[in-house]
PDB file of C-alpha atoms in Angstrom:
ATOM      1  CA  MET A   1      -0.110   0.034   0.343  1.00 65.00           C
ATOM      2  CA  PRO A   2       1.599   3.840  -0.549  1.00 67.00           C
ATOM      3  CA  PHE A   3       3.236   5.125   2.184  1.00 80.00           C
ATOM      4  CA  ASP A   4       3.833   1.695   4.015  1.00 83.00           C
ATOM      5  CA  GLN A   5       7.450   2.576   4.912  1.00 84.00           C
ATOM      6  CA  LEU A   6       7.438   6.503   5.186  1.00 88.00           C
ATOM      7  CA  SER A   7       4.542   5.909   7.651  1.00 89.00           C
ATOM      8  CA  SER A   8       6.378   3.271   9.829  1.00 89.00           C
ATOM      9  CA  LYS A   9       9.048   5.451   9.815  1.00 90.00           C
ATOM     10  CA  LEU A  10       7.752   8.347  10.931  1.00 91.00           C
ATOM     11  CA  GLN A  11       5.260   5.813  13.708  1.00 90.00           C
ATOM     12  CA  ASP A  12       8.964   5.215  15.045  1.00 91.00           C
ATOM     13  CA  VAL A  13      10.538   8.628  15.086  1.00 89.00           C
ATOM     14  CA  PHE A  14       6.358  10.038  17.156  1.00 88.00           C
ATOM     15  CA  LYS A  15       6.855   6.963  19.260  1.00 88.00           C
ATOM     16  CA  GLN A  16      10.792   8.544  20.788  1.00 86.00           C
ATOM     17  CA  LEU A  17       8.554  12.100  20.815  1.00 83.00           C
ATOM     18  CA  ARG A  18       5.815  10.924  22.461  1.00 83.00           C
ATOM     19  CA  LYS A  19       8.439   9.065  25.654  1.00 82.00           C
ATOM     20  CA  LYS A  20      10.163  12.365  26.678  1.00 79.00           C
ATOM     21  CA  GLY A  21       7.236  14.352  28.181  1.00 75.00           C
ATOM     22  CA  LYS A  22       8.841  18.178  27.880  1.00 80.00           C
ATOM     23  CA  LEU A  23      10.439  18.775  24.440  1.00 80.00           C
ATOM     24  CA  THR A  24      13.335  20.844  23.929  1.00 84.00           C
ATOM     25  CA  ASP A  25      14.522  22.630  20.714  1.00 86.00           C
ATOM     26  CA  LYS A  26      17.553  20.066  20.522  1.00 89.00           C
ATOM     27  CA  ASP A  27      14.321  17.069  20.783  1.00 87.00           C
ATOM     28  CA  ILE A  28      12.411  18.378  17.672  1.00 88.00           C
ATOM     29  CA  LYS A  29      15.243  19.530  15.573  1.00 91.00           C
ATOM     30  CA  LEU A  30      16.619  15.878  15.759  1.00 91.00           C
ATOM     31  CA  ALA A  31      13.442  14.326  15.048  1.00 91.00           C
ATOM     32  CA  LEU A  32      12.581  16.934  12.378  1.00 93.00           C
ATOM     33  CA  ARG A  33      15.753  15.359  10.596  1.00 94.00           C
ATOM     34  CA  GLU A  34      14.619  11.781  10.684  1.00 93.00           C
ATOM     35  CA  VAL A  35      11.433  13.076   9.467  1.00 93.00           C
ATOM     36  CA  LYS A  36      13.422  14.269   6.476  1.00 95.00           C
ATOM     37  CA  VAL A  37      15.281  11.606   5.903  1.00 94.00           C
ATOM     38  CA  ALA A  38      12.180   9.250   5.652  1.00 92.00           C
ATOM     39  CA  LEU A  39      10.546  11.638   3.500  1.00 93.00           C
ATOM     40  CA  LEU A  40      13.329  11.354   1.250  1.00 93.00           C
ATOM     41  CA  GLU A  41      13.650   7.761   1.373  1.00 91.00           C
ATOM     42  CA  ALA A  42       9.806   7.791   0.191  1.00 89.00           C
ATOM     43  CA  ASP A  43      10.880  10.084  -2.862  1.00 89.00           C
ATOM     44  CA  VAL A  44       9.496  13.033  -1.939  1.00 90.00           C
ATOM     45  CA  ASN A  45      10.866  15.967  -3.828  1.00 91.00           C
ATOM     46  CA  PHE A  46      13.663  17.321  -2.067  1.00 92.00           C
ATOM     47  CA  LYS A  47      12.328  21.387  -2.162  1.00 92.00           C
ATOM     48  CA  VAL A  48       9.219  19.903  -1.452  1.00 93.00           C
ATOM     49  CA  VAL A  49      11.183  18.268   1.990  1.00 95.00           C
ATOM     50  CA  LYS A  50      13.111  21.568   2.608  1.00 96.00           C
ATOM     51  CA  ASN A  51      10.249  23.871   2.788  1.00 95.00           C
ATOM     52  CA  PHE A  52       7.851  21.006   4.922  1.00 95.00           C
ATOM     53  CA  ILE A  53      10.528  20.520   7.360  1.00 96.00           C
ATOM     54  CA  LYS A  54      11.543  24.416   7.311  1.00 95.00           C
ATOM     55  CA  THR A  55       7.421  25.335   8.139  1.00 94.00           C
ATOM     56  CA  ILE A  56       7.154  22.672  10.917  1.00 93.00           C
ATOM     57  CA  GLU A  57       9.915  23.704  12.483  1.00 92.00           C
ATOM     58  CA  GLU A  58       8.755  27.488  12.905  1.00 90.00           C
ATOM     59  CA  ARG A  59       5.726  25.959  14.485  1.00 89.00           C
ATOM     60  CA  ALA A  60       7.261  23.547  16.501  1.00 85.00           C
ATOM     61  CA  ILE A  61       9.898  25.317  18.227  1.00 83.00           C
ATOM     62  CA  GLY A  62       7.158  28.331  19.148  1.00 75.00           C
ATOM     63  CA  ALA A  63       5.068  28.223  22.478  1.00 69.00           C
ATOM     64  CA  GLU A  64       2.563  26.110  21.406  1.00 70.00           C
ATOM     65  CA  VAL A  65       4.888  23.119  21.307  1.00 71.00           C
ATOM     66  CA  LEU A  66       7.259  23.547  24.119  1.00 70.00           C
ATOM     67  CA  GLU A  67       4.578  24.727  26.317  1.00 74.00           C
ATOM     68  CA  SER A  68       2.095  22.526  26.037  1.00 73.00           C
ATOM     69  CA  LEU A  69       0.882  19.436  28.251  1.00 71.00           C
ATOM     70  CA  THR A  70       1.303  17.061  25.453  1.00 81.00           C
ATOM     71  CA  PRO A  71       4.275  18.690  23.044  1.00 79.00           C
ATOM     72  CA  GLY A  72       4.697  15.653  21.102  1.00 80.00           C
ATOM     73  CA  GLN A  73       0.940  15.055  20.556  1.00 84.00           C
ATOM     74  CA  GLN A  74       0.987  18.708  19.324  1.00 84.00           C
ATOM     75  CA  VAL A  75       4.355  17.905  17.098  1.00 85.00           C
ATOM     76  CA  ILE A  76       2.359  15.446  15.614  1.00 88.00           C
ATOM     77  CA  LYS A  77      -0.795  17.542  15.018  1.00 89.00           C
ATOM     78  CA  ILE A  78       1.360  20.206  13.277  1.00 90.00           C
ATOM     79  CA  VAL A  79       2.766  17.729  10.965  1.00 91.00           C
ATOM     80  CA  ASN A  80      -0.558  16.515  10.265  1.00 92.00           C
ATOM     81  CA  GLU A  81      -2.180  19.645   9.129  1.00 93.00           C
ATOM     82  CA  GLU A  82       1.187  20.271   7.343  1.00 93.00           C
ATOM     83  CA  LEU A  83       0.989  16.965   5.257  1.00 92.00           C
ATOM     84  CA  ILE A  84      -2.575  18.109   4.949  1.00 93.00           C
ATOM     85  CA  ALA A  85      -2.008  21.112   3.100  1.00 93.00           C
ATOM     86  CA  LEU A  86       0.753  19.946   1.232  1.00 92.00           C
ATOM     87  CA  MET A  87      -1.766  17.501  -1.131  1.00 91.00           C
ATOM     88  CA  GLY A  88      -4.213  20.168  -1.676  1.00 88.00           C
ATOM     89  CA  SER A  89      -6.550  20.794   1.553  1.00 80.00           C
ATOM     90  CA  SER A  90      -9.534  19.445   0.463  1.00 78.00           C
ATOM     91  CA  ASN A  91     -10.936  16.918  -2.021  1.00 81.00           C
ATOM     92  CA  SER A  92     -10.397  18.774  -5.448  1.00 85.00           C
ATOM     93  CA  ARG A  93     -13.893  17.409  -7.577  1.00 85.00           C
ATOM     94  CA  ILE A  94     -14.077  17.841 -11.474  1.00 89.00           C
ATOM     95  CA  SER A  95     -16.034  21.276 -12.643  1.00 89.00           C
ATOM     96  CA  PHE A  96     -19.156  20.558 -14.620  1.00 91.00           C
ATOM     97  CA  ALA A  97     -19.928  23.016 -17.273  1.00 90.00           C
ATOM     98  CA  THR A  98     -23.322  24.821 -16.079  1.00 89.00           C
ATOM     99  CA  LYS A  99     -25.256  23.776 -19.134  1.00 89.00           C
ATOM    100  CA  GLY A 100     -24.030  21.913 -22.369  1.00 91.00           C
ATOM    101  CA  ILE A 101     -21.592  19.652 -22.656  1.00 96.00           C
ATOM    102  CA  THR A 102     -18.347  19.182 -20.295  1.00 96.00           C
ATOM    103  CA  PRO A 103     -15.422  18.360 -22.456  1.00 97.00           C
ATOM    104  CA  VAL A 104     -12.860  16.155 -20.557  1.00 97.00           C
ATOM    105  CA  MET A 105      -9.107  16.215 -22.024  1.00 98.00           C
ATOM    106  CA  MET A 106      -7.219  13.072 -20.915  1.00 97.00           C
ATOM    107  CA  ILE A 107      -3.474  13.269 -21.343  1.00 96.00           C
ATOM    108  CA  GLY A 108      -0.131  11.507 -20.218  1.00 94.00           C
ATOM    109  CA  LEU A 109       2.882   9.622 -21.232  1.00 93.00           C
ATOM    110  CA  GLN A 110       2.199   6.104 -23.189  1.00 90.00           C
ATOM    111  CA  GLY A 111       1.848   3.320 -20.006  1.00 88.00           C
ATOM    112  CA  ALA A 112       0.501   5.579 -17.419  1.00 91.00           C
ATOM    113  CA  GLY A 113      -3.111   3.828 -18.149  1.00 92.00           C
ATOM    114  CA  LYS A 114      -4.780   6.823 -19.618  1.00 94.00           C
ATOM    115  CA  THR A 115      -7.574   4.743 -21.568  1.00 95.00           C
ATOM    116  CA  THR A 116      -8.162   2.605 -18.537  1.00 94.00           C
ATOM    117  CA  THR A 117      -8.712   5.133 -16.424  1.00 95.00           C
ATOM    118  CA  SER A 118     -10.519   7.028 -19.185  1.00 96.00           C
ATOM    119  CA  ALA A 119     -13.519   4.191 -18.523  1.00 96.00           C
ATOM    120  CA  LYS A 120     -12.911   4.578 -14.909  1.00 95.00           C
ATOM    121  CA  LEU A 121     -13.557   7.997 -15.337  1.00 96.00           C
ATOM    122  CA  ALA A 122     -17.089   7.525 -17.262  1.00 96.00           C
ATOM    123  CA  SER A 123     -17.985   4.957 -15.018  1.00 95.00           C
ATOM    124  CA  VAL A 124     -17.998   7.422 -11.914  1.00 94.00           C
ATOM    125  CA  MET A 125     -19.176  10.022 -13.879  1.00 95.00           C
ATOM    126  CA  LYS A 126     -22.224   7.607 -14.581  1.00 95.00           C
ATOM    127  CA  SER A 127     -23.090   6.904 -11.710  1.00 93.00           C
ATOM    128  CA  GLN A 128     -23.478  10.268 -10.392  1.00 93.00           C
ATOM    129  CA  GLY A 129     -26.293  10.548 -13.376  1.00 94.00           C
ATOM    130  CA  LYS A 130     -23.947  12.390 -15.929  1.00 95.00           C
ATOM    131  CA  ARG A 131     -24.183  11.007 -19.392  1.00 97.00           C
ATOM    132  CA  PRO A 132     -20.818  10.338 -20.892  1.00 97.00           C
ATOM    133  CA  LEU A 133     -19.619   9.480 -23.660  1.00 98.00           C
ATOM    134  CA  LEU A 134     -16.014   8.435 -24.641  1.00 98.00           C
ATOM    135  CA  VAL A 135     -13.900   9.166 -27.257  1.00 98.00           C
ATOM    136  CA  ALA A 136     -11.122   7.286 -28.978  1.00 97.00           C
ATOM    137  CA  CYS A 137      -8.310   9.922 -30.402  1.00 96.00           C
ATOM    138  CA  ASP A 138      -5.007   8.276 -30.049  1.00 94.00           C
ATOM    139  CA  ILE A 139      -4.539   6.549 -33.504  1.00 94.00           C
ATOM    140  CA  TYR A 140      -1.459   6.124 -33.489  1.00 91.00           C
ATOM    141  CA  ARG A 141      -0.995   2.895 -30.433  1.00 83.00           C
ATOM    142  CA  PRO A 142      -1.360  -0.292 -32.026  1.00 75.00           C
ATOM    143  CA  ALA A 143      -5.037  -1.598 -30.604  1.00 90.00           C
ATOM    144  CA  ALA A 144      -5.642   1.590 -28.568  1.00 93.00           C
ATOM    145  CA  ILE A 145      -9.200   2.249 -29.914  1.00 95.00           C
ATOM    146  CA  ASP A 146     -10.294  -1.174 -29.463  1.00 95.00           C
ATOM    147  CA  GLN A 147      -9.003  -1.207 -26.180  1.00 95.00           C
ATOM    148  CA  LEU A 148     -11.046   1.937 -24.927  1.00 96.00           C
ATOM    149  CA  LYS A 149     -14.017   0.288 -26.732  1.00 96.00           C
ATOM    150  CA  THR A 150     -13.435  -3.330 -24.700  1.00 96.00           C
ATOM    151  CA  VAL A 151     -13.465  -0.754 -21.513  1.00 95.00           C
ATOM    152  CA  GLY A 152     -15.782   1.301 -22.250  1.00 95.00           C
ATOM    153  CA  LYS A 153     -18.384  -1.963 -23.569  1.00 96.00           C
ATOM    154  CA  GLN A 154     -17.364  -3.198 -19.604  1.00 94.00           C
ATOM    155  CA  VAL A 155     -18.543  -0.211 -17.973  1.00 94.00           C
ATOM    156  CA  ASN A 156     -21.628   0.010 -20.377  1.00 96.00           C
ATOM    157  CA  ILE A 157     -20.617   3.525 -22.039  1.00 97.00           C
ATOM    158  CA  PRO A 158     -20.173   4.120 -25.765  1.00 97.00           C
ATOM    159  CA  VAL A 159     -17.165   5.183 -27.356  1.00 97.00           C
ATOM    160  CA  PHE A 160     -17.240   7.358 -30.678  1.00 97.00           C
ATOM    161  CA  SER A 161     -14.379   6.660 -32.638  1.00 96.00           C
ATOM    162  CA  LEU A 162     -13.558   7.284 -36.503  1.00 95.00           C
ATOM    163  CA  GLY A 163     -10.711   5.042 -36.988  1.00 92.00           C
ATOM    164  CA  THR A 164      -7.281   5.962 -37.623  1.00 92.00           C
ATOM    165  CA  ASP A 165      -7.991   7.425 -41.071  1.00 91.00           C
ATOM    166  CA  HIS A 166      -9.254  11.133 -39.747  1.00 95.00           C
ATOM    167  CA  SER A 167      -6.674  13.540 -37.661  1.00 95.00           C
ATOM    168  CA  PRO A 168      -7.493  13.228 -33.286  1.00 96.00           C
ATOM    169  CA  VAL A 169      -8.509  16.970 -33.827  1.00 97.00           C
ATOM    170  CA  GLU A 170     -11.152  16.158 -36.192  1.00 97.00           C
ATOM    171  CA  ILE A 171     -12.179  13.116 -34.089  1.00 97.00           C
ATOM    172  CA  ALA A 172     -12.391  15.573 -30.955  1.00 97.00           C
ATOM    173  CA  LYS A 173     -14.444  17.960 -32.880  1.00 97.00           C
ATOM    174  CA  LYS A 174     -16.819  15.408 -34.872  1.00 97.00           C
ATOM    175  CA  ALA A 175     -17.577  13.947 -31.177  1.00 97.00           C
ATOM    176  CA  ILE A 176     -18.766  16.907 -29.642  1.00 97.00           C
ATOM    177  CA  GLU A 177     -21.451  17.290 -32.361  1.00 97.00           C
ATOM    178  CA  HIS A 178     -22.226  13.579 -31.964  1.00 97.00           C
ATOM    179  CA  ALA A 179     -22.566  13.989 -27.979  1.00 97.00           C
ATOM    180  CA  LYS A 180     -25.213  17.156 -28.719  1.00 96.00           C
ATOM    181  CA  GLU A 181     -27.314  15.277 -31.198  1.00 96.00           C
ATOM    182  CA  ASN A 182     -27.316  11.944 -28.840  1.00 97.00           C
ATOM    183  CA  ASN A 183     -27.908  14.102 -25.589  1.00 95.00           C
ATOM    184  CA  HIS A 184     -24.723  13.214 -23.921  1.00 96.00           C
ATOM    185  CA  ASP A 185     -23.277  15.691 -21.263  1.00 95.00           C
ATOM    186  CA  VAL A 186     -19.971  14.856 -20.739  1.00 97.00           C
ATOM    187  CA  VAL A 187     -17.090  14.037 -23.585  1.00 98.00           C
ATOM    188  CA  ILE A 188     -14.234  12.002 -22.194  1.00 98.00           C
ATOM    189  CA  ILE A 189     -11.358  12.613 -25.031  1.00 98.00           C
ATOM    190  CA  ASP A 190      -8.645   9.506 -24.452  1.00 97.00           C
ATOM    191  CA  THR A 191      -5.528  11.144 -26.280  1.00 96.00           C
ATOM    192  CA  ALA A 192      -2.518   9.784 -27.498  1.00 93.00           C
ATOM    193  CA  GLY A 193       0.798   9.272 -24.807  1.00 90.00           C
ATOM    194  CA  ARG A 194       4.453   8.992 -26.095  1.00 84.00           C
ATOM    195  CA  LEU A 195       7.331   7.601 -24.519  1.00 83.00           C
ATOM    196  CA  HIS A 196       8.339  10.697 -23.792  1.00 83.00           C
ATOM    197  CA  ILE A 197       7.031  14.567 -24.231  1.00 83.00           C
ATOM    198  CA  ASP A 198       7.994  16.127 -27.212  1.00 84.00           C
ATOM    199  CA  GLU A 199       7.089  18.744 -29.577  1.00 89.00           C
ATOM    200  CA  VAL A 200       4.993  16.675 -31.771  1.00 89.00           C
ATOM    201  CA  LEU A 201       2.767  15.336 -29.218  1.00 90.00           C
ATOM    202  CA  MET A 202       2.289  18.977 -27.269  1.00 92.00           C
ATOM    203  CA  ASP A 203       1.297  20.513 -30.290  1.00 94.00           C
ATOM    204  CA  GLU A 204      -1.379  18.001 -31.107  1.00 94.00           C
ATOM    205  CA  LEU A 205      -2.574  18.176 -27.826  1.00 95.00           C
ATOM    206  CA  LYS A 206      -2.740  21.576 -28.172  1.00 96.00           C
ATOM    207  CA  ALA A 207      -5.003  21.564 -31.552  1.00 97.00           C
ATOM    208  CA  ILE A 208      -7.362  19.494 -29.783  1.00 97.00           C
ATOM    209  CA  LYS A 209      -7.357  21.769 -26.440  1.00 97.00           C
ATOM    210  CA  SER A 210      -7.802  24.919 -29.226  1.00 97.00           C
ATOM    211  CA  GLU A 211     -11.155  22.578 -31.191  1.00 96.00           C
ATOM    212  CA  ILE A 212     -13.301  21.531 -28.142  1.00 96.00           C
ATOM    213  CA  LYS A 213     -12.144  24.409 -25.367  1.00 96.00           C
ATOM    214  CA  PRO A 214     -11.974  21.479 -22.193  1.00 97.00           C
ATOM    215  CA  GLN A 215     -13.717  22.139 -18.861  1.00 96.00           C
ATOM    216  CA  GLU A 216     -11.092  20.149 -17.669  1.00 96.00           C
ATOM    217  CA  ILE A 217      -7.428  18.561 -18.843  1.00 97.00           C
ATOM    218  CA  LEU A 218      -6.073  15.647 -16.361  1.00 97.00           C
ATOM    219  CA  LEU A 219      -3.223  14.614 -16.367  1.00 96.00           C
ATOM    220  CA  VAL A 220      -2.557  10.765 -15.754  1.00 96.00           C
ATOM    221  CA  VAL A 221       0.296   9.648 -13.810  1.00 93.00           C
ATOM    222  CA  ASP A 222       1.927   6.634 -12.997  1.00 91.00           C
ATOM    223  CA  ALA A 223       2.624   6.695  -9.451  1.00 89.00           C
ATOM    224  CA  MET A 224       5.329   3.864  -9.477  1.00 87.00           C
ATOM    225  CA  THR A 225       7.264   6.433 -11.317  1.00 86.00           C
ATOM    226  CA  GLY A 226       8.166   8.625  -8.366  1.00 83.00           C
ATOM    227  CA  GLN A 227      10.042  11.973  -9.370  1.00 85.00           C
ATOM    228  CA  ASP A 228       9.656  11.327 -13.029  1.00 88.00           C
ATOM    229  CA  ALA A 229       5.880  11.498 -12.880  1.00 88.00           C
ATOM    230  CA  VAL A 230       6.409  15.057 -11.004  1.00 89.00           C
ATOM    231  CA  ASN A 231       8.816  15.951 -13.429  1.00 90.00           C
ATOM    232  CA  VAL A 232       5.958  14.825 -16.243  1.00 91.00           C
ATOM    233  CA  ALA A 233       3.514  16.897 -14.410  1.00 92.00           C
ATOM    234  CA  GLY A 234       5.581  19.959 -14.107  1.00 92.00           C
ATOM    235  CA  ASN A 235       6.204  19.801 -18.108  1.00 92.00           C
ATOM    236  CA  PHE A 236       2.638  19.144 -19.217  1.00 93.00           C
ATOM    237  CA  ASP A 237       1.379  22.503 -16.898  1.00 94.00           C
ATOM    238  CA  LYS A 238       4.224  24.054 -17.927  1.00 93.00           C
ATOM    239  CA  ASP A 239       3.147  23.572 -21.891  1.00 92.00           C
ATOM    240  CA  LEU A 240      -0.643  22.691 -22.053  1.00 93.00           C
ATOM    241  CA  GLY A 241      -1.939  23.990 -18.534  1.00 94.00           C
ATOM    242  CA  ILE A 242      -3.489  21.444 -16.266  1.00 95.00           C
ATOM    243  CA  ASP A 243      -6.436  21.195 -14.010  1.00 95.00           C
ATOM    244  CA  GLY A 244      -5.379  18.263 -12.358  1.00 95.00           C
ATOM    245  CA  VAL A 245      -4.118  15.008 -11.802  1.00 95.00           C
ATOM    246  CA  VAL A 246      -5.048  11.236 -11.935  1.00 95.00           C
ATOM    247  CA  MET A 247      -2.701   9.076 -10.073  1.00 93.00           C
ATOM    248  CA  THR A 248      -2.705   5.683 -11.228  1.00 92.00           C
ATOM    249  CA  LYS A 249      -1.080   2.638  -9.824  1.00 89.00           C
ATOM    250  CA  MET A 250      -1.306   4.107  -5.970  1.00 86.00           C
ATOM    251  CA  ASP A 251      -1.884   0.528  -4.795  1.00 83.00           C
ATOM    252  CA  GLY A 252       1.734  -0.759  -6.178  1.00 77.00           C
ATOM    253  CA  ASP A 253       3.776   2.271  -5.164  1.00 70.00           C
ATOM    254  CA  THR A 254       4.926   1.813  -1.043  1.00 69.00           C
ATOM    255  CA  ARG A 255       6.816   5.014  -1.022  1.00 75.00           C
ATOM    256  CA  GLY A 256       4.226   7.464  -2.296  1.00 79.00           C
ATOM    257  CA  GLY A 257       6.752  10.421  -2.779  1.00 85.00           C
ATOM    258  CA  ALA A 258       5.325  11.210  -6.241  1.00 86.00           C
ATOM    259  CA  ALA A 259       1.641  11.949  -4.150  1.00 87.00           C
ATOM    260  CA  LEU A 260       3.005  14.153  -1.767  1.00 89.00           C
ATOM    261  CA  SER A 261       5.229  16.239  -4.232  1.00 90.00           C
ATOM    262  CA  ILE A 262       2.847  16.973  -6.929  1.00 91.00           C
ATOM    263  CA  ARG A 263       0.649  19.683  -5.931  1.00 89.00           C
ATOM    264  CA  ALA A 264       3.363  21.615  -4.139  1.00 89.00           C
ATOM    265  CA  VAL A 265       5.622  21.097  -7.565  1.00 87.00           C
ATOM    266  CA  THR A 266       2.817  22.201  -9.769  1.00 89.00           C
ATOM    267  CA  ASP A 267      -0.013  23.890  -7.691  1.00 91.00           C
ATOM    268  CA  LYS A 268      -2.149  21.347  -9.605  1.00 92.00           C
ATOM    269  CA  PRO A 269      -4.522  19.101  -7.292  1.00 93.00           C
ATOM    270  CA  ILE A 270      -4.630  15.407  -7.341  1.00 94.00           C
ATOM    271  CA  LYS A 271      -8.180  14.667  -8.021  1.00 94.00           C
ATOM    272  CA  TYR A 272      -8.568  10.641  -8.566  1.00 94.00           C
ATOM    273  CA  ILE A 273      -5.933   7.871  -7.368  1.00 92.00           C
ATOM    274  CA  GLY A 274      -6.352   4.213  -9.194  1.00 91.00           C
ATOM    275  CA  MET A 275      -6.187   1.626  -6.157  1.00 86.00           C
ATOM    276  CA  GLY A 276      -6.354  -1.540  -8.443  1.00 80.00           C
ATOM    277  CA  GLU A 277      -6.738  -2.947 -11.976  1.00 80.00           C
ATOM    278  CA  LYS A 278     -11.074  -2.695 -11.567  1.00 80.00           C
ATOM    279  CA  LEU A 279     -12.899  -0.691 -13.074  1.00 79.00           C
ATOM    280  CA  SER A 280     -14.217   0.101 -10.013  1.00 80.00           C
ATOM    281  CA  ASP A 281     -10.591   1.403  -8.453  1.00 86.00           C
ATOM    282  CA  LEU A 282     -10.918   4.601  -9.126  1.00 92.00           C
ATOM    283  CA  GLN A 283     -11.239   7.148  -5.852  1.00 91.00           C
ATOM    284  CA  PRO A 284     -11.515  11.063  -5.124  1.00 92.00           C
ATOM    285  CA  PHE A 285      -8.410  11.897  -3.480  1.00 91.00           C
ATOM    286  CA  HIS A 286      -8.973  13.146  -0.103  1.00 92.00           C
ATOM    287  CA  PRO A 287      -5.640  14.538   1.273  1.00 91.00           C
ATOM    288  CA  ASP A 288      -6.767  14.703   5.388  1.00 91.00           C
ATOM    289  CA  ARG A 289      -7.781  10.966   4.570  1.00 90.00           C
ATOM    290  CA  MET A 290      -4.136  10.322   3.214  1.00 87.00           C
ATOM    291  CA  ALA A 291      -2.193  12.071   5.868  1.00 89.00           C
ATOM    292  CA  SER A 292      -4.432  10.136   8.741  1.00 88.00           C
ATOM    293  CA  ARG A 293      -3.228   7.305   6.596  1.00 86.00           C
ATOM    294  CA  ILE A 294       0.937   7.803   6.450  1.00 85.00           C
ATOM    295  CA  LEU A 295       0.611   9.293  10.368  1.00 83.00           C
TER     296      LEU A 295
END
């Protein structure tokens, strides 16, 4: 599970703090040094760790901790509050258009799980009373269209496709027209990925964005890739502008560093996390619950 290693290390640190009764500045600094090491080992971005520890130290060495009856508990409370703030304070939901169609662009590198996540998200929206349409705009990866049709069928959501003979921009445009004619209120566009970010990919995504003017651009990243996921998010946000992140394979990532870094680096929220292979395994991301799990 995510954060297993980090969680056990932090619990060891806090156990020592609780034992001490009264705390000195030195006790807190030593404990925070341990916290820093634990975060770095969990693959949290170095700058993020540095700022995080500095904020906690400034709060913890103040009167609210040193003069408190249970200083160890106070330090843990501060760490908890700062962890929640680091991950974005509250659950960020998808914003739907007030009228007409809500176009959602799914973007990301190849292998992050974009196609499956598109179907999972469509299923979530259907359960909320929406009428989603999935759109196959990845015309390059062999079998990408068939894959989307397969997962679409599994969650009973229609898939719009024009095969591989039309440009992704044309497919996206026609999909919006089709959605209007067939009473769909959400259009989820599964775009092509690459093994790495390149100009051709970005130009194509910019052209789709310009054509359909998406309400949301969601970046799908693989939690298992750690800091690479954070760098990818930074690059996509700089070039295209993203509204949020969907982090897949969180169930397989014991370190969890990307989940703790991505908001601080991009200033964009994690909106959903993938916690398994099943099409029902997409969950809203709640920073407060994640912080509780870590501590």
